[in-house]
Short mmCIF file of C-alpha atoms in Angstrom, two decimals:
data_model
loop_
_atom_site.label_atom_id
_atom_site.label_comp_id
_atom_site.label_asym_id
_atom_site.label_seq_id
_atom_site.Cartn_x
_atom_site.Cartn_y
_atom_site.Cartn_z
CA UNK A 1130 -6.30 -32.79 4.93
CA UNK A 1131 -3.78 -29.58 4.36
CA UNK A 1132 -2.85 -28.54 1.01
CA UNK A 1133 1.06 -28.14 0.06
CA UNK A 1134 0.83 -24.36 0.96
CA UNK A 1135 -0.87 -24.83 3.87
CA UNK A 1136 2.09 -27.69 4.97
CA UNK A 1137 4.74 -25.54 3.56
CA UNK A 1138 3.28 -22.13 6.12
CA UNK A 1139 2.88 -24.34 9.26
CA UNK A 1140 6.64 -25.81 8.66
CA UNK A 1141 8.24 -22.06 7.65
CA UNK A 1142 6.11 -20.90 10.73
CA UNK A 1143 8.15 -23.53 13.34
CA UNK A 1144 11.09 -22.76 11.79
CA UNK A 1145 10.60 -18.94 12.23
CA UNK A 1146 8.79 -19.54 15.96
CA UNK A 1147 11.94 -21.69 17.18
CA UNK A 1148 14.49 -18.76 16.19
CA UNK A 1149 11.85 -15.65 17.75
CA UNK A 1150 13.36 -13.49 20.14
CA UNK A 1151 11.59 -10.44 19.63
CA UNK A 1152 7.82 -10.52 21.39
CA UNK A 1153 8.90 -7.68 23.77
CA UNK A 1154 8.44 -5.36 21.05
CA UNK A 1155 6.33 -2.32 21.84
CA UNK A 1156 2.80 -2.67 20.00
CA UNK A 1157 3.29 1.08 18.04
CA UNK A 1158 5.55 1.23 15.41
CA UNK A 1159 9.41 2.71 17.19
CA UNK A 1160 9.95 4.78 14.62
CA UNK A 1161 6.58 6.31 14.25
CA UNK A 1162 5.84 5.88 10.10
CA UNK A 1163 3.95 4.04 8.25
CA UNK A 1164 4.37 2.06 4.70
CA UNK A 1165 1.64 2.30 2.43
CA UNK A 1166 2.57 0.17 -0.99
CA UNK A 1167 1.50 -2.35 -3.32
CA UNK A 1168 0.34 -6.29 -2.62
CA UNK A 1169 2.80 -7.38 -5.52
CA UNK A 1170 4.44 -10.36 -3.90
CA UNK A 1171 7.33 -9.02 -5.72
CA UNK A 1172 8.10 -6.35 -3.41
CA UNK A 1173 9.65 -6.41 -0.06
CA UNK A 1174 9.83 -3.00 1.55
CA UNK A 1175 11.73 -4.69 4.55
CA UNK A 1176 14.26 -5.40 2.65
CA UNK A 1177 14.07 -2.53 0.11
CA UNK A 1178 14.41 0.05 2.70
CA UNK A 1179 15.78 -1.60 6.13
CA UNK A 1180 13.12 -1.65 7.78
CA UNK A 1181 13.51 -3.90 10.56
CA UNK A 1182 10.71 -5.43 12.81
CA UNK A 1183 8.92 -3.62 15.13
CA UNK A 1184 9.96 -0.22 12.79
CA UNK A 1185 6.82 0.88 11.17
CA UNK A 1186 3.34 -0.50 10.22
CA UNK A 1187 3.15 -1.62 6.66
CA UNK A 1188 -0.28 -1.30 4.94
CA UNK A 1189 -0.13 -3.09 1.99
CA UNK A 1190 -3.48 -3.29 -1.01
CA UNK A 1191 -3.48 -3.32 -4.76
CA UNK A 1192 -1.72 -0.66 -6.34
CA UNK A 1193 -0.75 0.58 -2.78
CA UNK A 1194 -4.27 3.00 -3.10
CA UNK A 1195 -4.79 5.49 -0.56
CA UNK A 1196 -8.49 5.29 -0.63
CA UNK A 1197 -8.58 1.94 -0.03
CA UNK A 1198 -5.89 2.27 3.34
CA UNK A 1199 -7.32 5.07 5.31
CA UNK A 1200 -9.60 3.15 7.74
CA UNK A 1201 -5.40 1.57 8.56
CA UNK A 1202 -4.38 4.54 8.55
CA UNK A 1203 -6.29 6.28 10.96
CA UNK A 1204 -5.63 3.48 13.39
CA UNK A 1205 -1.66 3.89 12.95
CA UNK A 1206 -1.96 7.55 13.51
CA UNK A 1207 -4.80 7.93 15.97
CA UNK A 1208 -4.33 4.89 17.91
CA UNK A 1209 -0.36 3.54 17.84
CA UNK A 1210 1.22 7.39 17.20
CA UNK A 1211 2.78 7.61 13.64
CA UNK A 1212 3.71 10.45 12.14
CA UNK A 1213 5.09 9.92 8.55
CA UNK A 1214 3.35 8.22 5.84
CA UNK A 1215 5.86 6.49 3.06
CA UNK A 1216 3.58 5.99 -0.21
CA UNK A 1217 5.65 3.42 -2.50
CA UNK A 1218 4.63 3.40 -6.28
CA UNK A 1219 6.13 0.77 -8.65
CA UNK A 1220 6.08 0.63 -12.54
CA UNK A 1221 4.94 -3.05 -13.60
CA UNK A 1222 1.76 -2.73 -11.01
CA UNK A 1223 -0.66 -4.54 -12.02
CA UNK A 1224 -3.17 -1.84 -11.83
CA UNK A 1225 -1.44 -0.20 -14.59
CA UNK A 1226 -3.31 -3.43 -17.02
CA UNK A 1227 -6.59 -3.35 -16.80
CA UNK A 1228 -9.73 -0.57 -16.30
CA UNK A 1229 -12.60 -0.89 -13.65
CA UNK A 1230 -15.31 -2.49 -16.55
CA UNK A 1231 -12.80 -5.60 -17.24
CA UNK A 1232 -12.19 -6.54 -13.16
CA UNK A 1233 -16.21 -6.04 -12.91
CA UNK A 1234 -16.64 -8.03 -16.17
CA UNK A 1235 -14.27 -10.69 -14.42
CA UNK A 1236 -16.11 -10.64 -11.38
CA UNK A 1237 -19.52 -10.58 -13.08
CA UNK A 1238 -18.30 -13.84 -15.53
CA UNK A 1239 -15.85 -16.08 -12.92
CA UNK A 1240 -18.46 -15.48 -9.79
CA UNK A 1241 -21.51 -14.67 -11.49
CA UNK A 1242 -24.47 -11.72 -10.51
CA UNK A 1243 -25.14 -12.59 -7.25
CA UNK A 1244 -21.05 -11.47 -6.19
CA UNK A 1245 -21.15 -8.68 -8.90
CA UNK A 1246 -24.50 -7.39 -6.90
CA UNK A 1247 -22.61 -8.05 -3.73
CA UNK A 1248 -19.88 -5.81 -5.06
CA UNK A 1249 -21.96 -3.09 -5.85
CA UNK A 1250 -23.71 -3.23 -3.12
CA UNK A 1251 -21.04 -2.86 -0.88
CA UNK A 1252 -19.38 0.37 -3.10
CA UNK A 1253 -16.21 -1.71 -3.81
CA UNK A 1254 -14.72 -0.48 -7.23
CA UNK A 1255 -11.13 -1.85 -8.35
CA UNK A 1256 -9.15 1.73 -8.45
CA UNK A 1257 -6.96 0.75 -11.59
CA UNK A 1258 -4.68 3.59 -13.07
CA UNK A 1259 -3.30 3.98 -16.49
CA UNK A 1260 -0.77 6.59 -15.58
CA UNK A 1261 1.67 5.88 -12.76
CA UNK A 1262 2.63 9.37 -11.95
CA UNK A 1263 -0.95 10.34 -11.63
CA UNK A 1264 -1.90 8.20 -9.45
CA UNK A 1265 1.26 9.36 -7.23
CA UNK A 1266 0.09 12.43 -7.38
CA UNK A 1267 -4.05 11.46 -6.83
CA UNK A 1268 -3.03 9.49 -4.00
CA UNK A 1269 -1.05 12.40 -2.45
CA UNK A 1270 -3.40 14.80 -2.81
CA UNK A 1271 -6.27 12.42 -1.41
CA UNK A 1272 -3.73 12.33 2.16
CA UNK A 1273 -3.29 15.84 2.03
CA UNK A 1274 -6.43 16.66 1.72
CA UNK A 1275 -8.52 13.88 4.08
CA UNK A 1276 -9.41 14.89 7.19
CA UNK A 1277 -8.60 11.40 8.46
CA UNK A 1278 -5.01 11.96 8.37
CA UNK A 1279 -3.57 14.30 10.82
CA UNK A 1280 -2.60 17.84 9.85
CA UNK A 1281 1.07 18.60 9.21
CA UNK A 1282 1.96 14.67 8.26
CA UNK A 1283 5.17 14.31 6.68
CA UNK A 1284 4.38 12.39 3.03
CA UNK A 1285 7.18 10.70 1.37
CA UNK A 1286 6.63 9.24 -1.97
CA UNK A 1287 9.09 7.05 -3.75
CA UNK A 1288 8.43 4.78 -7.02
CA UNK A 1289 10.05 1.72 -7.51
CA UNK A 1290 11.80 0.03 -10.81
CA UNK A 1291 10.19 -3.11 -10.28
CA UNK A 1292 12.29 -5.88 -12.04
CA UNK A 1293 15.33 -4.19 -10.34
CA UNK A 1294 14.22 -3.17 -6.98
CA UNK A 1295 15.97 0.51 -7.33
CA UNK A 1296 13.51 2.80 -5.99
CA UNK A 1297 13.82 6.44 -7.50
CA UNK A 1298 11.83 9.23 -7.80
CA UNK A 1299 9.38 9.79 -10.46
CA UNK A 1300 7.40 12.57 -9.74
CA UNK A 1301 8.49 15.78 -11.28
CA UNK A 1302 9.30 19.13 -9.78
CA UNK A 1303 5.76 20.49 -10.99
CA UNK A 1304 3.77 18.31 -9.63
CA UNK A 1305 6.02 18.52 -6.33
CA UNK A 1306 5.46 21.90 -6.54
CA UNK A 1307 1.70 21.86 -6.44
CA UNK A 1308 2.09 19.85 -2.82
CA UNK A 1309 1.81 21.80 0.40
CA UNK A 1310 5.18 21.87 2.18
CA UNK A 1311 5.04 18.75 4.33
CA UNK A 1312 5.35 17.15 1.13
CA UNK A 1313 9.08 15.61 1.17
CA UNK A 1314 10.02 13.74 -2.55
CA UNK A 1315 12.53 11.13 -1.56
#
C-alpha cells in the first residue's frame, strides 16, 4: 500500500513526465558551475538565481557544508568539467540551532547505542555553526585550500535572507580580503 506522499510523487511525476521535452540534454552541466547550498526545503536556487535545467549541478546537504560535498564535487569538476563553484549561505539555517553534543544526544536517545556506535564508527559528525559568516568563510577556505578542487576555481559566495529570498552579501571586505584572488564576492 503507498502512503499519501508516495501517491502524491508518482502523480506530480506523470504530470511532469507527460510535459518533458528536454532528455537531449548533455550529461555535464552547459554552463560549467556548480551550486553548493543548504537542504532547507525552503530554498530554491532554480528559481532564486535562473538557473534553468541542464545549467549546473546542484549539490545540496545541511547547512550547504563543504566538507560534507567534496566527494560531489570532485565528480563535477573531474568528471563532467565545471569550473565555478557557487557556495549559498542562508540566515535561519538550521545549523545555526543546535551544537554537535545535542544531534549526537538525539541520535544516541531516538535510535539508541547501536546507531550512535554506527555513527562514530563511520566518522560522521553533524558540522553545526553558531556564526554564519564563519562558516562562509571556513567553508571557503576549506575549497581553497583542498587539493580535491582544482587550482584556480572561481568561488562565489552569496548568503541568502531566508524568509525573503533576497540573496546579498554578507561577508565583509576583511575577510574577502584574506581570500586568494579567484575569490569573487557576489
Amino acid at each position: 500500500m503507498t502512503t499519501t506522499i508516495q501517491q502524491n510523487l508518482i502523480s506530480g511525476n506523470e504530470e511532469y513526465a507527460s510535459a518533458f521535452n528536454q532528455g537531449n540534454l548533455a550529461l555535464p552541466p552547459a554552463k560549467q558551475y556548480l551550486v553548493l547550498t543548504c537542504m532547507d526545503a525552503r530554498i530554491d536556487p532554480a528559481a532564486a538565481f535562473g538557473i534553468e535545467l541542464g545549467d549546473a549541478h546542484v549539490i545540496r546537504n545541511a547547512g550547504a557544508l563543504a566538507s560534507d560535498a567534496l566527494r560531489s564535487i570532485v565528480i563535477s569538476q573531474q568528471l563532467l568539467g565545471t569550473k565555478e563553484i557557487l557556495l549559498v549561505k542562508h540566515t535561519g539555517c538550521g545549523m545555526l540551532t543546535f551544537q554537535e553534543a545535542d544531534a549526537e544526544g538525539m541520535v544516541r536517545k531516538n535510535l539508541g547505542e547501536d546507531a550512535h556506535a554506527e555513527l562514530q564508527s563511520h566518522n560522521i559528525g553533524f558540522g553545526p555553526f553558531p556564526d554564519l559568516e564563519k562558516a562562509v568563510k571556513d567553508d571557503v577556505a576549506l575549497l581553497q585550500r583542498s587539493k580535491l578542487v582544482a587550482d584556480g576555481v572561481a568561488i562565489s559566495v552569496v548568503c541568502g535572507e531566508r524568509a525573503v529570498g533576497d540573496y546579498y552579501q554578507t561577508v565583509s571586505r576583511l575577510i574577502l580580503d584574506s581570500f586568494q584572488s579567484s575569490y569573487v564576492l557576489v
